[in-house]
Structures are given as C-alpha cells and as structure tokens.
mmCIF file of C-alpha atoms and ligand atoms in Angstrom:
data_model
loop_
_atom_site.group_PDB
_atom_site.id
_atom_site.type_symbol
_atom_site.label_atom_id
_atom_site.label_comp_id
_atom_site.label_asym_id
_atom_site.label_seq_id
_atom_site.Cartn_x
_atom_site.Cartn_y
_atom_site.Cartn_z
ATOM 1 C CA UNK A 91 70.896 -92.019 -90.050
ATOM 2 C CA UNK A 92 70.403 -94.961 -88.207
ATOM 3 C CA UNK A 93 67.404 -95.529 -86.023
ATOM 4 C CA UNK A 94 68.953 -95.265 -82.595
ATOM 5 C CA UNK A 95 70.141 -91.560 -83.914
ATOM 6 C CA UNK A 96 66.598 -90.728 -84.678
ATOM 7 C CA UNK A 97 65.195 -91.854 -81.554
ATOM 8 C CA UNK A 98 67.853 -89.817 -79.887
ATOM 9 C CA UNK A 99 67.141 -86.780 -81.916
ATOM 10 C CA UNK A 100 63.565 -87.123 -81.031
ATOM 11 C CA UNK A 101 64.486 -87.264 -77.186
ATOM 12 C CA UNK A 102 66.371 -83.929 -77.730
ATOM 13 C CA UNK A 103 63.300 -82.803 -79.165
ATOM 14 C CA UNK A 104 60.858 -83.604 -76.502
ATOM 15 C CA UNK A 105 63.296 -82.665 -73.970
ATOM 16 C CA UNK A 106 63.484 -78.781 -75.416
ATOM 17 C CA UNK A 107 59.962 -78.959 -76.178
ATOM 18 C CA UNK A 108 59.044 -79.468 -72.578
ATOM 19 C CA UNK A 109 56.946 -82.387 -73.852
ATOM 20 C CA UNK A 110 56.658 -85.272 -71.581
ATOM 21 C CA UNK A 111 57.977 -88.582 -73.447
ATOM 22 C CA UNK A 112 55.312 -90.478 -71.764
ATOM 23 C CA UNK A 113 52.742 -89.011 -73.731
ATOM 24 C CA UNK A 114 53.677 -91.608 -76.275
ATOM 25 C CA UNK A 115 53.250 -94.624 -73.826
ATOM 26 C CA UNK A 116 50.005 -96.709 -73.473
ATOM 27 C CA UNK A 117 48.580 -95.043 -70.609
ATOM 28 C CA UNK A 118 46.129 -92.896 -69.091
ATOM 29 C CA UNK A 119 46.316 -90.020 -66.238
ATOM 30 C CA UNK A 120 43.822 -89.458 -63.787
ATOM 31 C CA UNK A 121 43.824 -86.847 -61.265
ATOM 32 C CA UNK A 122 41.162 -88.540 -58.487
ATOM 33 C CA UNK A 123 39.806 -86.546 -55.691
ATOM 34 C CA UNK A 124 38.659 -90.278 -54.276
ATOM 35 C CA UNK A 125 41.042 -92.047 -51.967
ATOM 36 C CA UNK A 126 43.541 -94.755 -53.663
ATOM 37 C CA UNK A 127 41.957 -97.610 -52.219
ATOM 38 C CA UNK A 128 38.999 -96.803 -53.927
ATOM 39 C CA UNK A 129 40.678 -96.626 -57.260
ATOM 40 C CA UNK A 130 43.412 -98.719 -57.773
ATOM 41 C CA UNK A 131 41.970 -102.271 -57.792
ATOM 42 C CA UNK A 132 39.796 -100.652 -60.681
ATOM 43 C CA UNK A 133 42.395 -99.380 -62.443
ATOM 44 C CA UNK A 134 44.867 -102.445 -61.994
ATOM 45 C CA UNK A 135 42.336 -104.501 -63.480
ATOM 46 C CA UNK A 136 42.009 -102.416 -66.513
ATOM 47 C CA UNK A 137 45.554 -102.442 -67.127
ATOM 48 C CA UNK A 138 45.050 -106.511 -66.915
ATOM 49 C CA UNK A 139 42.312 -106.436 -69.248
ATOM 50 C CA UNK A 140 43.331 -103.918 -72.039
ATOM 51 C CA UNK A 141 47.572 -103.541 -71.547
ATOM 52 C CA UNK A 142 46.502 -99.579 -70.857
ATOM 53 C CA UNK A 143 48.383 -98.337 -67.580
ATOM 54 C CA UNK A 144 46.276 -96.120 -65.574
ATOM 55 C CA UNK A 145 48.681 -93.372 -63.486
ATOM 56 C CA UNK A 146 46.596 -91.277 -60.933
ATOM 57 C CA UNK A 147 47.307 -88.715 -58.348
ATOM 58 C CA UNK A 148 45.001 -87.983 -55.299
ATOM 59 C CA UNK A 149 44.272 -85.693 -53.729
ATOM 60 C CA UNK A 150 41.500 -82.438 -52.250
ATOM 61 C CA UNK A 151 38.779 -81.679 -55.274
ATOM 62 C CA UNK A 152 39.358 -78.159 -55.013
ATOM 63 C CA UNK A 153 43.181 -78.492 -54.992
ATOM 64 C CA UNK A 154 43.017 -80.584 -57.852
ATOM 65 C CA UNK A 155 40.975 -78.433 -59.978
ATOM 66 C CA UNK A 156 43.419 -75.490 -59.427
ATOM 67 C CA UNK A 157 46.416 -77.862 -60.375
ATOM 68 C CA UNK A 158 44.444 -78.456 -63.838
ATOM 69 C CA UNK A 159 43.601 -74.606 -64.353
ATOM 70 C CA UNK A 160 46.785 -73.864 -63.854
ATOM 71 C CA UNK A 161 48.504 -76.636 -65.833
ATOM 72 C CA UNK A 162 46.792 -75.196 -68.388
ATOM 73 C CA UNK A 163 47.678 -77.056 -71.981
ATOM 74 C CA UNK A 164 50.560 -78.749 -70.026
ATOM 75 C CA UNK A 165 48.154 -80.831 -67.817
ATOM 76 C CA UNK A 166 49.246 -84.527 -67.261
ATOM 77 C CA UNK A 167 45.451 -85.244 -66.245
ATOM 78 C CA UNK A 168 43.420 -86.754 -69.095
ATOM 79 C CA UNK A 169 40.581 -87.551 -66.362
ATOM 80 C CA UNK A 170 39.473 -85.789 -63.676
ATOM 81 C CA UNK A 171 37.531 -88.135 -60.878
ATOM 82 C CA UNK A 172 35.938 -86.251 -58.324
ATOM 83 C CA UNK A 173 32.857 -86.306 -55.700
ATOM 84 C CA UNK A 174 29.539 -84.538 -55.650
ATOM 85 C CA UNK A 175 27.947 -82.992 -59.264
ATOM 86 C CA UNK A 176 28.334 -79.438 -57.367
ATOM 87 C CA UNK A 177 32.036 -80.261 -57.910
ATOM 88 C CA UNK A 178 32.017 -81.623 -61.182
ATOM 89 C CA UNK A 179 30.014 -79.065 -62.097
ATOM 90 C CA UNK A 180 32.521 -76.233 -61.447
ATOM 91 C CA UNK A 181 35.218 -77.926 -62.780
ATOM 92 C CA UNK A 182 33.102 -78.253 -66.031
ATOM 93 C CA UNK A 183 32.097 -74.215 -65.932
ATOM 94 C CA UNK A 184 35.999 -73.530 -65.217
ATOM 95 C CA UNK A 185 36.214 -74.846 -68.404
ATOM 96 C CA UNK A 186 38.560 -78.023 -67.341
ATOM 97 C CA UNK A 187 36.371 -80.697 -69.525
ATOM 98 C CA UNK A 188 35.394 -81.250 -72.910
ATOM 99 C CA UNK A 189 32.162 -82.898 -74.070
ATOM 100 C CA UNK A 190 32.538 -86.345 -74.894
ATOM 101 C CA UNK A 191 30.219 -87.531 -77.471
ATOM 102 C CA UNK A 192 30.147 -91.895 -76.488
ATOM 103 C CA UNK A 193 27.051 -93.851 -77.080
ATOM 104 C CA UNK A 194 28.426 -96.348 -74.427
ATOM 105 C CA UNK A 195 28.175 -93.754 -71.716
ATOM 106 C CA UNK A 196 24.637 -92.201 -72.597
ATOM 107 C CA UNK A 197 23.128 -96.078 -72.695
ATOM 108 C CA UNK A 198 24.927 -96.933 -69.383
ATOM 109 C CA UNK A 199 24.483 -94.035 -67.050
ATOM 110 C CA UNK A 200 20.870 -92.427 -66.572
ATOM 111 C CA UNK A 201 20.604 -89.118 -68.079
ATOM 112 C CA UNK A 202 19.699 -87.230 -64.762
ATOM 113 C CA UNK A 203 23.073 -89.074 -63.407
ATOM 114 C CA UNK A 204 25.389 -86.637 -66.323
ATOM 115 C CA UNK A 205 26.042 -83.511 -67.762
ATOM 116 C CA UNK A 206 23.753 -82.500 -70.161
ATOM 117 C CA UNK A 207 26.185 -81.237 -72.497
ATOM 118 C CA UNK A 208 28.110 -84.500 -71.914
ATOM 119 C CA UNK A 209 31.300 -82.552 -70.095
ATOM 120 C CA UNK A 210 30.964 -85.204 -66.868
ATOM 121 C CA UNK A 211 29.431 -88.536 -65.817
ATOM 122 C CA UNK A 212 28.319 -89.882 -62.787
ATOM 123 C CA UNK A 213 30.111 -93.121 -62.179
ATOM 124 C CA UNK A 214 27.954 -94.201 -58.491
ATOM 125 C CA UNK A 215 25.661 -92.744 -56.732
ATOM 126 C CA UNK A 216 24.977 -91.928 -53.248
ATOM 127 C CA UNK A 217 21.639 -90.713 -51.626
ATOM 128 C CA UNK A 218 21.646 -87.959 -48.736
ATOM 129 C CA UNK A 219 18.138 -89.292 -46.953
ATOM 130 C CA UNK A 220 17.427 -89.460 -43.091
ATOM 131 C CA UNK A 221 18.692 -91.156 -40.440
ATOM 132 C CA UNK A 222 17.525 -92.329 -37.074
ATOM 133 C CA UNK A 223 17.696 -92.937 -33.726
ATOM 134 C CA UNK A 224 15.865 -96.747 -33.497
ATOM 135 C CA UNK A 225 15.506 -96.236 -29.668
ATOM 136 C CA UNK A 226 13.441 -92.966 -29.821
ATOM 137 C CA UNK A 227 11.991 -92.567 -33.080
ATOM 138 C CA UNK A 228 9.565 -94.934 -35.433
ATOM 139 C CA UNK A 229 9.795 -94.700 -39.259
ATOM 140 C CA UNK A 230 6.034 -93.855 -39.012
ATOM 141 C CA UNK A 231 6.902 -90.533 -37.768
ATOM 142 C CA UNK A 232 9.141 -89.558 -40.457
ATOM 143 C CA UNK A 233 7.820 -88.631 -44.186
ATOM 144 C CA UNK A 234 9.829 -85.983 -46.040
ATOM 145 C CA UNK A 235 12.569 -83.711 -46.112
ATOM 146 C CA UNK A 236 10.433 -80.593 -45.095
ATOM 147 C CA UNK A 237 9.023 -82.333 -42.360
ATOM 148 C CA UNK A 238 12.258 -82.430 -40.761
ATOM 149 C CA UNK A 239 11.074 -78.648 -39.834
ATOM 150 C CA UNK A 240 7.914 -79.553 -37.896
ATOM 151 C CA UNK A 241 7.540 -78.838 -34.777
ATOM 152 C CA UNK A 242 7.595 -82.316 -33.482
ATOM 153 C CA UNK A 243 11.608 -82.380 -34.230
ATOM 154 C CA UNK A 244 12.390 -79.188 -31.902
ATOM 155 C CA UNK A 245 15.601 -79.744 -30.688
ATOM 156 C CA UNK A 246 16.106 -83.345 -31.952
ATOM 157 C CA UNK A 247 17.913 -82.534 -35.426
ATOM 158 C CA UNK A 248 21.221 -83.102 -36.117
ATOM 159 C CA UNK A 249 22.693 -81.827 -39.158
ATOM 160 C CA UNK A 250 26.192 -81.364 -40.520
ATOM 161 C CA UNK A 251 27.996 -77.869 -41.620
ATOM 162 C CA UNK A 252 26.204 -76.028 -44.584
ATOM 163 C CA UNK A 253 29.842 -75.524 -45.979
ATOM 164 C CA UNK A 254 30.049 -78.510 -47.297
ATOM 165 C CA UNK A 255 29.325 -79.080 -50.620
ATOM 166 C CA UNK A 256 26.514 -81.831 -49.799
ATOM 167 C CA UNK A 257 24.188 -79.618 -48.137
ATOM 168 C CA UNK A 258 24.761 -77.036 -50.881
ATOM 169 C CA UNK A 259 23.973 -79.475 -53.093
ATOM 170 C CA UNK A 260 20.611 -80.876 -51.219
ATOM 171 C CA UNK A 261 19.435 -77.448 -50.407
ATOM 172 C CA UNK A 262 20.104 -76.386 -54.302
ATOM 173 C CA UNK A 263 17.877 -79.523 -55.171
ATOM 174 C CA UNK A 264 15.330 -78.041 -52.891
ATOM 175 C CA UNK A 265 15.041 -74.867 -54.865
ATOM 176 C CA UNK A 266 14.642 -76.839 -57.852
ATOM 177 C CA UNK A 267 11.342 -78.340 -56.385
ATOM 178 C CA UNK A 268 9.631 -75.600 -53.713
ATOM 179 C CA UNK A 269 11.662 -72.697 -55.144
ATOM 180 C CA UNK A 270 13.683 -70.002 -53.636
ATOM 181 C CA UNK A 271 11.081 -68.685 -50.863
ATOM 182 C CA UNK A 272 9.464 -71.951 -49.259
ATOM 183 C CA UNK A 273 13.361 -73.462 -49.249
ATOM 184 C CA UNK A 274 14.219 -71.086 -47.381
ATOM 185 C CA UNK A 275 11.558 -71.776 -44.902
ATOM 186 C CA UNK A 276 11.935 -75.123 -45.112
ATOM 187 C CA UNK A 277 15.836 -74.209 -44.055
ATOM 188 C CA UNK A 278 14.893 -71.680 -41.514
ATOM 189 C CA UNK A 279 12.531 -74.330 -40.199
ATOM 190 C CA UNK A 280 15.327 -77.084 -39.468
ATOM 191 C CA UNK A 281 17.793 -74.574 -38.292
ATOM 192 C CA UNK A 282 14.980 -73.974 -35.399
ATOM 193 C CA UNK A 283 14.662 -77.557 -34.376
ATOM 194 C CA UNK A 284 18.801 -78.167 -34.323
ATOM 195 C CA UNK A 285 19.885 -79.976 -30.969
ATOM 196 C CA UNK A 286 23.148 -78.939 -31.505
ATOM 197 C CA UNK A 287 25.794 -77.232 -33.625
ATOM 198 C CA UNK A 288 26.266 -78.141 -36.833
ATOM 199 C CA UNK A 289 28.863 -81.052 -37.058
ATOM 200 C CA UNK A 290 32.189 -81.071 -39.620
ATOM 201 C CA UNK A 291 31.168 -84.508 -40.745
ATOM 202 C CA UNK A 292 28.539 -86.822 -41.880
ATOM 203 C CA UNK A 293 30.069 -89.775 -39.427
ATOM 204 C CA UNK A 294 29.960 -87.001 -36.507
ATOM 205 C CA UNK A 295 26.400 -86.762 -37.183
ATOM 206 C CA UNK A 296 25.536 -90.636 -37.214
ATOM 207 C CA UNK A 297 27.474 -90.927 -34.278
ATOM 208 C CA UNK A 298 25.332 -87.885 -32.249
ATOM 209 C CA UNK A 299 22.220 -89.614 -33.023
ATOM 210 C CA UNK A 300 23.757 -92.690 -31.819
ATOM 211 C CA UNK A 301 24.202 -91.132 -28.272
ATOM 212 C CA UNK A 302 20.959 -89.656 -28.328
ATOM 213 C CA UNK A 303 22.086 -85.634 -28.534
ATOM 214 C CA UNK A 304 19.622 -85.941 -31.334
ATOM 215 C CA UNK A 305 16.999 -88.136 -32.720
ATOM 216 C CA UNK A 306 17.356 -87.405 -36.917
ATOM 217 C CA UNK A 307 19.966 -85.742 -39.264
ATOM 218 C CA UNK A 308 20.887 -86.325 -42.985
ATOM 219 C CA UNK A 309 24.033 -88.106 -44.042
ATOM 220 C CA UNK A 310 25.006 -89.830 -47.075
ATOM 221 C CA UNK A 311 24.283 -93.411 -47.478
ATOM 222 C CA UNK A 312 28.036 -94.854 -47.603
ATOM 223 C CA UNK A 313 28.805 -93.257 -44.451
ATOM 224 C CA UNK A 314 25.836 -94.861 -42.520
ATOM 225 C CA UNK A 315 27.137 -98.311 -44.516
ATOM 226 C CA UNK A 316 30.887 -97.587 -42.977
ATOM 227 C CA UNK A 317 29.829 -96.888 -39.325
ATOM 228 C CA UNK A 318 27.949 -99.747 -38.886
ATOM 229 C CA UNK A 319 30.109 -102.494 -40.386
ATOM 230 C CA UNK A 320 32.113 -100.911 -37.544
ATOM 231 C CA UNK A 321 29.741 -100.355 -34.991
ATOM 232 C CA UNK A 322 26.468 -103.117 -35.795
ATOM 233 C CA UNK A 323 25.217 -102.374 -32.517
ATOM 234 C CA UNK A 324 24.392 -98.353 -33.318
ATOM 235 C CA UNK A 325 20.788 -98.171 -32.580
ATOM 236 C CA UNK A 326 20.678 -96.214 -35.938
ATOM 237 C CA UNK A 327 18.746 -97.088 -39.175
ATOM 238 C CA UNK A 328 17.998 -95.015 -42.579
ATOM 239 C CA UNK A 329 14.762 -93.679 -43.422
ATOM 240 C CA UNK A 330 13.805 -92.808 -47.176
ATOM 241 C CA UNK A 331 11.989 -89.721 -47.595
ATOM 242 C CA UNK A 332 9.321 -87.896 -50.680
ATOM 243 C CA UNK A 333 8.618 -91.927 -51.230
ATOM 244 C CA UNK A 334 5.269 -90.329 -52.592
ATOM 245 C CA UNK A 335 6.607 -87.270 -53.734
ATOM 246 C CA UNK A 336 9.627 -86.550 -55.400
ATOM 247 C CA UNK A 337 12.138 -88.960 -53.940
ATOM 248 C CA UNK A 338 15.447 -89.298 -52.200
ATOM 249 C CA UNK A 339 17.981 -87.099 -53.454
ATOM 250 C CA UNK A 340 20.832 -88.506 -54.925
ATOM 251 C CA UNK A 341 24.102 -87.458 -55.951
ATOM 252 C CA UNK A 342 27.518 -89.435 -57.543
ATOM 253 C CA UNK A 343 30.585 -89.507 -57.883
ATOM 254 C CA UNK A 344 32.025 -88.778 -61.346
ATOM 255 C CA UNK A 345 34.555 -88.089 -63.868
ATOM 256 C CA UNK A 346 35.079 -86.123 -67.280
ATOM 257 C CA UNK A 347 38.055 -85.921 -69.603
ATOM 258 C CA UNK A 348 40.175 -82.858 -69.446
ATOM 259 C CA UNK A 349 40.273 -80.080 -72.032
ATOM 260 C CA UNK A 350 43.671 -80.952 -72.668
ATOM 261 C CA UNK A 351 43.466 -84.379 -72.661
ATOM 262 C CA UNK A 352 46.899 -85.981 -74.216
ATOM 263 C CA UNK A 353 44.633 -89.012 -74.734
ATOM 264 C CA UNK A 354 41.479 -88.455 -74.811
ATOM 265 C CA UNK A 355 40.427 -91.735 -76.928
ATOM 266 C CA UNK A 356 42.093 -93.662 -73.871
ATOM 267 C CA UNK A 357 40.274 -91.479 -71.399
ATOM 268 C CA UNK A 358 36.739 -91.793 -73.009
ATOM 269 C CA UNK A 359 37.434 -95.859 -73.002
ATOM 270 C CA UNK A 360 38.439 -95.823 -69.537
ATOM 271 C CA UNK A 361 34.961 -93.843 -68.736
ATOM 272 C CA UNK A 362 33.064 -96.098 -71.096
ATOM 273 C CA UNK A 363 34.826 -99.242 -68.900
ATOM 274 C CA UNK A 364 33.991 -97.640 -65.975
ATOM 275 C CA UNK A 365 30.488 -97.380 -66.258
ATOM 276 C CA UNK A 366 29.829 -101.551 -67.790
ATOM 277 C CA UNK A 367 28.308 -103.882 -64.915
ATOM 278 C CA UNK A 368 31.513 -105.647 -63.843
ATOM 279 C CA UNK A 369 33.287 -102.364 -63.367
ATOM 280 C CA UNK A 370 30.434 -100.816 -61.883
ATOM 281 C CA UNK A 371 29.516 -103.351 -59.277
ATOM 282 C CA UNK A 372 33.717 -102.889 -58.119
ATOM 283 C CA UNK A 373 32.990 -99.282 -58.204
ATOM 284 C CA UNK A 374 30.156 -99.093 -56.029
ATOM 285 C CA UNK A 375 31.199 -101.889 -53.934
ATOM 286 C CA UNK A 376 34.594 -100.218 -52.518
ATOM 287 C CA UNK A 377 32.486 -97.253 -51.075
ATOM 288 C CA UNK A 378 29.180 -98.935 -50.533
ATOM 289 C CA UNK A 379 27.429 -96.571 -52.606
ATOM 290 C CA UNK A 380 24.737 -97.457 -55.461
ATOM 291 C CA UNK A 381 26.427 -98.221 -58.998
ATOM 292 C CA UNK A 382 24.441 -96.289 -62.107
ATOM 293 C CA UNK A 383 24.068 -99.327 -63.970
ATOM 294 C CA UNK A 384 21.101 -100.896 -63.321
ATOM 295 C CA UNK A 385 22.539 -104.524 -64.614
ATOM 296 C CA UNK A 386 25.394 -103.791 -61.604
ATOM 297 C CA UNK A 387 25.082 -105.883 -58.280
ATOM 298 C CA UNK A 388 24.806 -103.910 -55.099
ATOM 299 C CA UNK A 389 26.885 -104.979 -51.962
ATOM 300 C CA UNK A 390 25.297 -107.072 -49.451
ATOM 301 C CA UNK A 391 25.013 -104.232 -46.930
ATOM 302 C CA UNK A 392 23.872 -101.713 -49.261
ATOM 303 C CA UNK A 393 20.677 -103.870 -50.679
ATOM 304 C CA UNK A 394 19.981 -104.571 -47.005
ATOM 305 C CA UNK A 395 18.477 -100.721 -47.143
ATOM 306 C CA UNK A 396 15.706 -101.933 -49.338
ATOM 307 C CA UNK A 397 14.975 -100.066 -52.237
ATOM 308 C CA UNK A 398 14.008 -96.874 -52.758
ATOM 309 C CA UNK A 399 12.092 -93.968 -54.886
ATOM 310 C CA UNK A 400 14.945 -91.655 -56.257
ATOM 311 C CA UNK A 401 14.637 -88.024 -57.310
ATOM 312 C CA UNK A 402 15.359 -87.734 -61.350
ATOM 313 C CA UNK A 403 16.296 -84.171 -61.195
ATOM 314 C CA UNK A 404 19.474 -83.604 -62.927
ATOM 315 C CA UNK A 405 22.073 -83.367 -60.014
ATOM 316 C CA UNK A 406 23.706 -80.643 -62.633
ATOM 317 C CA UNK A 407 20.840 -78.111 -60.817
ATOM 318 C CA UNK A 408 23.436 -78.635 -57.453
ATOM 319 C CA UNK A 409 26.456 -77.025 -59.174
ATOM 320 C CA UNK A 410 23.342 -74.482 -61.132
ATOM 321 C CA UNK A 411 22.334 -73.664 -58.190
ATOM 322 C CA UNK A 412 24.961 -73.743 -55.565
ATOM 323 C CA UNK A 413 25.856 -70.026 -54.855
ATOM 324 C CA UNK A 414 22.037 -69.456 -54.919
ATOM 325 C CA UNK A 415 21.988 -72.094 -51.965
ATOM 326 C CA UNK A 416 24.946 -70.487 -49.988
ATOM 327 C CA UNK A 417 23.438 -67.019 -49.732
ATOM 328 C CA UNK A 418 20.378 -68.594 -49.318
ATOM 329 C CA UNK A 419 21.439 -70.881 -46.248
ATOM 330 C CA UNK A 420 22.976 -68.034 -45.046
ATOM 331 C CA UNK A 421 20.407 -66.161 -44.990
ATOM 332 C CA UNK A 422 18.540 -68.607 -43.324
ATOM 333 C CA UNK A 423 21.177 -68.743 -40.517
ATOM 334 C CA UNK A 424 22.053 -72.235 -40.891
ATOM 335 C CA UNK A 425 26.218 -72.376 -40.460
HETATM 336 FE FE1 FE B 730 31.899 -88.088 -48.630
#
C-alpha cells in the first residue's frame, strides 16, 4: 500500500467516525466567554512563541456552557475561558472540567484565586469596591461594605441589578463573613437607602453617580478604568473598603480544561502560559483588571488606584453559595 492510500484510508476513517481530522493538528480550542479583542493578541503570540494555533469561539457564558454539555464527548473546546468564579464554578459542578494537576499553575496563581480541587483558575482579577461621587462625598465618610446601609446613605446608593452574577457573587462572599442573618440585613439595609432602581450595568451605575442621582454604588474596577479613559472629567473616584477588616472583594476571570479535552496536555500549557508574568501583564492589561501574578506589571491607570487590602476568601464560596444569595436577596427585596 503506498502511503498516500493509507492516508486516504485514514480520511475515510475519520470521516465515518465523525472524528474531526483536526484533532491531529497542533492546536488548541477555546470556547471564551471574553470578547476577541481581549484574547487574540494573547493567543497570536502563543502561536508565535510555541508553533501551537489557538482556535476560539466567543460568545454568552451561559450559552457556552450549554454548547459544552451538550457536545458532550464530541466537544471541540479543550478550554473553557469565562468571567466571574460563580460561573466557573457551575461549569465545574456541571461537570464540564477536569482537575488539572500543574505545579506551574499552583506556584503562579494564589490559592484563594482557584479551584480547590484544581477544576479552574483564575487568570486576572477584578475587585467590586465603592465608588464615588468626588463633588458630594469625602473618602473619610466611607469605611466598609455594611456601612453602605447606614443611615447617612438614605437615598444616595446606587447599585446595579441583583441578577447579575456579580452581586450574587459579592453578597455570597458576605455570607461567608457575617453569615446568613446579618447579610441579609446588611442587604435589606442598602435596598432602604437606594436612590433609584437598580441599573442593568456596572457603567450605568458609574455614570448615575456621575450626574449626581446618587452619591455611592459598587462596580467592578475595569469598568470605572474604561469610563474614565473616556470621560477623565467624571467627578468619580474608587474607594477601598474592610481596609481594616477583611478587605475588598475580589473576583477573576478564569479558565479550566474541558472533560473532554482532545488535548488536554496543550490546554494545561496554554493555562500554565497564561498565568507567567509576560502573559499575565497582556492579560490584565487589555481589560484593566489586576493580573494574579504578583511578578506581573499593572497598567498605568490601574496602579493609579493605589493599592489595596484584598479579601483571601476563596472566590469558589460565590459559585458555593450563589443560590443561597439569590433567595436570600430576594428575600431581602433587592431586584
Ligand atoms: Fe464585566
């Protein structure tokens, strides 16, 4: 038989087989729930350095963890990339991951920043603290997360939508540390001093305390970073809270290889590449968030914040915890 007869027999094979012939090329699938501008100057530079290509799809976190459940052992995506450890969390308890066992990954990402049983790791982190209005309120006045429920904030809180996965994930964090009964004041308390309706977004929130329909809210980091590249004027600035308690809460952006990984010793050295300095630094540059490598460099705008205190509890408790935290801001009556 000569060779090119083989190589067509094997064709006819994978074609009947329903096996994709790709599977044999160098390369790497990831299924990102972050935008492609985020990704792709990271991944075209690992294709420079190692010759691996890097395919991806993007697209909605939930959407994308349904494609993988029901891909089943047929799945394309080696890596899932996603936002927020309530998501990653799910996707790991869905049973889309396996546990990666890399030394690389446990030295170069803190353990509160990763799945304890090593399904998903957070690649950057962002912190959900306070912002403010410069014009109406002084840093002195502002100390922690609970305090947000004083009385001296009636009517001057601005907060976004408890469906989204954030909040869940904060208030989840805050039943880690007061438990289920003060959180729930503590929520109760902030739904009291609201200005407004909850907004759909963190930028909608920014850009109400802005114009003064409220004095403080909590937003992620990166979108305070994006607003005001935009807008420098904003008479806005961020506040970080529990500096002598338990910190700002963080949470990341991460990834984990897929149960059915077609190449999962590619997909574990993409991870472990992900999470060295240089990549970090690109990482956490694109979105202005902070990298997990301490050795990474932080952008310009981002170390302008100053530094912080951060909470170390594992941001796995926000997937834990999550439907706790639903019925619990529900309950609560914040929508
Ligand atoms: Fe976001």
């Amino acid at each position: 038989m000569t060779g090119k007869y083989i190589a067509m027999l094997i064709m006819v094979a994978i074609v009947t087989l329903g096996v994709i012939p790709s599977t044999f090329a160098d390369e790497v699938v990831v299924y990102s729930a972050r935008k492609e501008h985020l990704i792709k100057p990271l991944f075209d530079l690992y294709t420079k350095e190692t010759g691996t290509k890097v395919r991806y799809i993007t697209g909605n976190a939930g959407a994308l963890m349904q494609r993988i459940k029901a891909e089943g052992s047929r799945t394309r995506a080696d890596i899932l990339l996603t936002v927020d450890a309530g998501n990653l969390w799910h996707a790991a308890d869905e049973g889309l991951f396996q546990p990666v066992k890399s030394r690389v990954l446990e030295k170069n990402i803190p353990s509160h920043l990763r799945d304890p049983g090593n399904r998903w790791f957070g690649l950057s982190v962002r912190a959900r603290t306070i912002a403010y209005n410069t014009d109406r309120v002084s840093p002195e006045e502002l100390s922690t997360y609970e305090d947000l429920g004083s009385p001296k904030w009636k009517g001057r809180l601005i907060l976004r939508t408890s469906k989204k996965v954030y909040n869940q994930s904060l208030t989840a964090m805050l039943i880690v540390e007061h438990g289920l009964e003060k959180t729930e004041d503590i929520i109760r308390s902030w739904v009291h001093n609201l200005s407004t309706e909850p907004f759909s977004s963190d930028t909608k929130v920014l850009e109400s305390i802005a114009a003064g329909q409220g004095d403080v809210g909590i937003i992620n980091t990166y979108y305070f970073g994006r607003l005001m590249k935009k807008k420098p004027g904003l008479p806005l600035a961020l506040f970080w809270p529990d500096q002598d308690g338990n910190g700002v809460h963080v949470n990341i952006s991460g990834a984990g290889v897929t149960t059915h990984a077609r190449h999962r010793g590619k997909a574990m050295k993409l991870l472990e590449w992900l999470s060295t300095p240089a990549a970090q630094t690109i990482f956490a540059d694109s979105n202005m968030e902070y990298p997990v490598h301490s050795d990474a460099k932080l952008h310009s705008i981002v170390k302008s914040w100053g530094s912080f205190r951060e909470n170390l509890i594992n941001v796995s408790r926000g997937g834990e915890l999550q439907a706790e935290a639903i019925r619990l801001m529900d309950r609560a009556g914040y929508r």
